[in-house]
Tab-separated table of C-alpha atoms in Angstrom:
chain	number	residue	atom	x	y	z
A	1	SER	CA	67.519	40.027	37.105
A	2	THR	CA	69.110	36.642	37.062
A	3	TRP	CA	65.860	34.880	37.906
A	4	ALA	CA	64.072	36.862	35.221
A	5	SER	CA	66.742	36.105	32.561
A	6	HIS	CA	66.408	32.287	33.329
A	7	HIS	CA	62.568	32.378	33.458
A	8	THR	CA	61.695	34.558	30.410
A	9	LEU	CA	59.078	32.983	28.334
A	10	SER	CA	60.099	32.797	24.697
A	11	PRO	CA	57.171	32.857	21.898
A	12	GLU	CA	57.772	29.186	21.116
A	13	SER	CA	57.379	28.176	24.823
A	14	ILE	CA	54.133	30.263	25.078
A	15	LYS	CA	52.704	28.534	21.901
A	16	ALA	CA	53.670	25.023	23.297
A	17	THR	CA	51.963	25.788	26.587
A	18	ALA	CA	48.742	27.015	24.820
A	19	LEU	CA	48.687	23.841	22.683
A	20	SER	CA	49.123	21.433	25.604
A	21	THR	CA	46.383	23.209	27.645
A	22	ARG	CA	43.850	23.517	24.812
A	23	ARG	CA	40.665	21.532	25.288
A	24	PRO	CA	39.716	19.080	22.416
A	25	SER	CA	37.085	20.295	20.017
A	26	PRO	CA	33.414	18.848	20.066
A	27	ALA	CA	34.128	17.133	16.746
A	28	SER	CA	37.315	15.454	17.914
A	29	GLU	CA	35.441	14.298	21.160
A	30	SER	CA	32.595	13.024	19.014
A	31	ALA	CA	34.876	11.119	16.780
A	32	SER	CA	36.748	9.687	19.741
A	33	LEU	CA	33.549	8.546	21.389
A	34	SER	CA	32.397	7.008	18.084
A	35	GLU	CA	35.454	5.176	17.669
A	36	LYS	CA	35.258	3.806	21.315
A	37	HIS	CA	31.687	2.819	20.701
A	38	CYS	CA	32.439	1.028	17.570
A	39	THR	CA	35.174	-1.029	19.291
A	40	GLU	CA	32.812	-1.973	22.073
A	41	MET	CA	29.972	-3.088	19.622
A	42	VAL	CA	29.084	-6.682	19.750
A	43	LYS	CA	29.897	-8.570	16.530
A	44	LEU	CA	26.904	-9.674	14.534
A	45	LYS	CA	26.099	-13.234	14.037
A	46	PRO	CA	26.174	-14.557	10.492
A	47	HIS	CA	22.391	-14.807	10.194
A	48	GLU	CA	21.933	-11.252	11.431
A	49	LYS	CA	24.516	-10.079	8.855
A	50	ARG	CA	22.445	-11.707	6.224
A	51	LEU	CA	19.357	-10.076	7.336
A	52	LEU	CA	20.867	-6.738	7.448
A	53	ARG	CA	22.042	-7.266	3.872
A	54	LYS	CA	18.590	-7.927	2.662
A	55	VAL	CA	16.913	-4.872	4.350
A	56	ASP	CA	17.574	-1.332	3.331
A	57	PHE	CA	16.657	0.566	6.553
A	58	LEU	CA	17.042	4.038	4.550
A	59	ASP	CA	14.609	3.348	1.888
A	60	TRP	CA	12.059	0.684	2.681
A	61	LYS	CA	9.768	2.728	5.023
A	62	ALA	CA	9.851	5.685	2.681
A	63	ASP	CA	9.278	3.644	-0.332
A	64	ASN	CA	6.211	1.804	1.332
A	65	THR	CA	4.752	4.984	2.635
A	66	LEU	CA	4.875	6.643	-0.785
A	67	ARG	CA	3.404	3.552	-2.480
A	68	GLU	CA	0.599	3.451	0.097
A	69	ALA	CA	-0.168	7.237	-0.299
A	70	HIS	CA	-0.321	6.891	-4.078
A	71	VAL	CA	-2.848	3.837	-3.894
A	72	LEU	CA	-4.888	5.615	-1.306
A	73	ARG	CA	-5.215	8.678	-3.321
A	74	ARG	CA	-5.665	6.996	-6.766
A	75	TYR	CA	-8.544	4.691	-5.690
A	76	HIS	CA	-9.992	7.189	-3.140
A	77	VAL	CA	-9.495	4.630	-0.249
A	78	SER	CA	-10.584	6.884	2.819
A	79	ARG	CA	-9.914	4.183	5.489
A	80	ARG	CA	-6.310	3.096	5.827
A	81	GLU	CA	-7.356	-0.135	7.490
A	82	ASP	CA	-8.669	-1.252	4.188
A	83	TYR	CA	-5.316	-0.813	2.683
A	84	VAL	CA	-3.842	-2.836	5.650
A	85	ARG	CA	-6.459	-5.594	4.952
A	86	TYR	CA	-5.635	-5.778	1.326
A	87	ASN	CA	-1.928	-5.802	2.100
A	88	LYS	CA	-2.428	-8.818	4.520
A	89	LEU	CA	-4.280	-10.656	1.844
A	90	VAL	CA	-1.493	-10.104	-0.647
A	91	GLY	CA	0.875	-11.430	1.884
A	92	ALA	CA	-1.077	-14.490	2.481
A	93	ILE	CA	-1.332	-15.205	-1.278
A	94	THR	CA	2.253	-14.581	-1.832
A	95	ALA	CA	3.302	-16.964	1.038
A	96	LEU	CA	0.897	-19.711	-0.298
A	97	VAL	CA	2.281	-19.337	-3.806
A	98	ALA	CA	5.930	-19.635	-2.453
A	99	THR	CA	4.779	-22.853	-0.538
A	100	LEU	CA	3.248	-24.357	-3.667
A	101	LYS	CA	6.337	-23.583	-5.844
A	102	ALA	CA	8.473	-25.363	-3.297
A	103	LYS	CA	6.575	-28.512	-4.107
A	104	PRO	CA	7.313	-30.718	-7.174
A	105	LYS	CA	5.179	-29.841	-10.309
A	106	GLU	CA	4.055	-33.342	-10.450
A	107	ASP	CA	2.638	-33.219	-6.920
A	108	ALA	CA	-1.127	-33.828	-6.768
A	109	GLN	CA	-1.682	-31.723	-3.784
A	110	ARG	CA	0.060	-28.787	-5.506
A	111	ALA	CA	-2.023	-28.996	-8.635
A	112	GLU	CA	-5.263	-29.101	-6.671
A	113	ILE	CA	-4.515	-26.132	-4.301
A	114	THR	CA	-3.213	-24.202	-7.218
A	115	ALA	CA	-6.408	-24.805	-9.337
A	116	ALA	CA	-8.475	-23.880	-6.415
A	117	LEU	CA	-6.614	-20.754	-5.611
A	118	LEU	CA	-6.642	-19.456	-9.285
A	119	ARG	CA	-10.265	-20.235	-9.534
A	120	LYS	CA	-10.984	-18.152	-6.396
A	121	LEU	CA	-8.776	-15.170	-7.526
A	122	TYR	CA	-10.435	-15.186	-10.973
A	123	ALA	CA	-14.024	-15.338	-9.623
A	124	MET	CA	-13.064	-12.323	-7.399
A	125	GLY	CA	-11.687	-10.436	-10.374
A	126	VAL	CA	-8.306	-9.965	-8.873
A	127	VAL	CA	-6.554	-11.897	-11.809
A	128	ASP	CA	-7.527	-11.865	-15.403
A	129	ALA	CA	-6.898	-15.555	-16.022
A	130	ASP	CA	-6.771	-18.762	-14.072
A	131	SER	CA	-4.161	-20.604	-16.092
A	132	SER	CA	-0.932	-19.901	-14.317
A	133	LEU	CA	0.433	-19.787	-10.870
A	134	ALA	CA	2.434	-16.603	-11.941
A	135	LYS	CA	-0.955	-14.742	-12.034
A	136	ALA	CA	-1.339	-15.326	-8.352
A	137	GLU	CA	2.180	-14.511	-7.625
A	138	ASN	CA	1.813	-11.011	-9.085
A	139	VAL	CA	-1.311	-10.101	-7.148
A	140	SER	CA	-1.013	-6.716	-5.642
A	141	VAL	CA	-2.945	-4.279	-3.339
A	142	SER	CA	-4.063	-2.253	-6.417
A	143	ALA	CA	-5.710	-5.496	-7.764
A	144	PHE	CA	-8.067	-5.497	-4.800
A	145	CYS	CA	-8.693	-1.842	-5.001
A	146	ARG	CA	-9.734	-2.115	-8.523
A	147	ARG	CA	-12.658	-4.451	-7.320
A	148	ARG	CA	-14.133	-1.729	-5.034
A	149	LEU	CA	-17.501	-0.845	-5.996
A	150	ALA	CA	-16.679	2.934	-6.707
A	151	VAL	CA	-13.723	1.794	-9.102
A	152	VAL	CA	-15.916	-0.870	-10.882
A	153	MET	CA	-18.579	1.883	-11.488
A	154	VAL	CA	-15.984	4.017	-13.374
A	155	LYS	CA	-15.232	0.842	-15.333
A	156	LEU	CA	-18.912	0.356	-16.276
A	157	LYS	CA	-19.113	4.102	-17.210
A	158	LEU	CA	-21.729	4.713	-14.504
A	159	ALA	CA	-19.355	7.583	-13.235
A	160	GLU	CA	-16.660	9.611	-14.787
A	161	THR	CA	-14.392	9.634	-11.824
A	162	VAL	CA	-13.861	7.373	-8.804
A	163	LYS	CA	-14.476	10.466	-6.472
A	164	GLU	CA	-17.862	11.054	-8.155
A	165	ALA	CA	-18.683	7.279	-7.870
A	166	VAL	CA	-17.880	7.418	-4.065
A	167	ALA	CA	-20.325	10.234	-3.757
A	168	PHE	CA	-23.121	8.305	-5.629
A	169	VAL	CA	-22.570	5.113	-3.531
A	170	GLU	CA	-22.588	7.010	-0.168
A	171	ALA	CA	-25.774	8.846	-1.180
A	172	GLY	CA	-27.615	5.543	-1.740
A	173	HIS	CA	-27.915	5.750	-5.470
A	174	VAL	CA	-26.316	2.346	-6.353
A	175	ARG	CA	-27.417	-1.124	-5.738
A	176	VAL	CA	-25.806	-4.543	-6.461
A	177	GLY	CA	-28.518	-6.957	-7.400
A	178	PRO	CA	-31.520	-6.255	-5.190
A	179	ASP	CA	-29.333	-4.719	-2.357
A	180	VAL	CA	-28.610	-1.033	-1.932
A	181	VAL	CA	-24.879	-0.666	-1.072
A	182	ARG	CA	-23.576	2.569	0.576
A	183	ASP	CA	-20.047	1.460	1.211
A	184	PRO	CA	-17.667	2.359	-1.563
A	185	ALA	CA	-15.196	-0.329	-0.466
A	186	PHE	CA	-17.711	-3.122	-1.134
A	187	LEU	CA	-15.860	-5.606	-3.280
A	188	VAL	CA	-17.463	-6.670	-6.471
A	189	THR	CA	-16.812	-10.065	-7.853
A	190	ARG	CA	-16.667	-10.813	-11.601
A	191	GLN	CA	-20.086	-12.267	-11.441
A	192	MET	CA	-21.696	-9.554	-9.515
A	193	GLU	CA	-20.269	-6.913	-12.064
A	194	ASP	CA	-23.162	-7.304	-14.207
A	195	PHE	CA	-25.659	-6.469	-11.468
A	196	VAL	CA	-24.364	-3.069	-10.486
A	197	THR	CA	-26.801	-0.412	-11.398
A	198	TRP	CA	-28.758	2.439	-10.007
A	199	THR	CA	-31.713	2.146	-7.461
A	200	ASP	CA	-35.135	2.343	-8.775
A	201	THR	CA	-35.690	5.724	-6.786
A	202	SER	CA	-32.375	7.247	-7.805
A	203	ARG	CA	-32.522	10.735	-9.380
A	204	ILE	CA	-29.444	9.652	-11.376
A	205	ARG	CA	-31.254	6.934	-13.000
A	206	ARG	CA	-34.323	9.060	-13.783
A	207	HIS	CA	-31.942	11.775	-15.248
A	208	ILE	CA	-30.220	9.168	-17.551
A	209	ALA	CA	-33.656	7.653	-18.565
A	210	LYS	CA	-34.956	11.305	-19.352
A	211	TYR	CA	-31.893	11.913	-21.387
A	212	ASN	CA	-32.256	8.742	-23.326
A	213	ASP	CA	-36.044	9.488	-23.744
A	214	LYS	CA	-36.890	6.251	-21.893
A	215	VAL	CA	-38.907	7.569	-18.926
A	216	ASP	CA	-42.166	5.715	-18.433
A	217	ASP	CA	-45.357	7.151	-17.028
A	218	TYR	CA	-44.859	5.543	-13.674
A	219	ASP	CA	-41.526	7.181	-13.324
A	220	LEU	CA	-42.993	10.619	-14.304
A	221	LEU	CA	-45.504	10.276	-11.702
A	222	ARG	CA	-42.940	9.634	-8.968
A	223	ALA	CA	-40.486	12.413	-10.180
């Protein structure tokens, strides 16, 4: 009885024993591991910190993906490699513009290259004027997509929608100059724009001519 009286466990001692033997929770273990990992991380160098400040790793990929999907859908770009190609062209133009802007305005080489670049972009139809370097600086992927044959056809009112124009091109109803073009991704320059029309044997052409009462006897014989 004396031993029992000296070793009787009180409620307070039972609670203390339970607390001392309790295993830590998963959350506390994770927090401690994270704290340990943070203390063991290597400190970033100054240029690495500057790079991290400029890049938003949470948003950039999602934004680019959404923008790409929007462009592909709007202009009916079926091949993603076309978008990648346009994007690379835009990157090259932007890099060249940045190099030119770093040169003094009175630099003869800057003036010569700037004039050549703007003439080229204007001839392609990517910019609407060749008067300012800012025009080249603002070139986008959409600017190249708007020069695709199917999109130009909508602009020329040869089709109501880009989707319809793509079907006409792939079916062989469209020519640019004397050549039949079956690729909706064909880029139409500003000069070539006036030569986009229907092929001579196209049923679309005959249908339009018949609607306008301009079908000649030769077309009627071939119909």
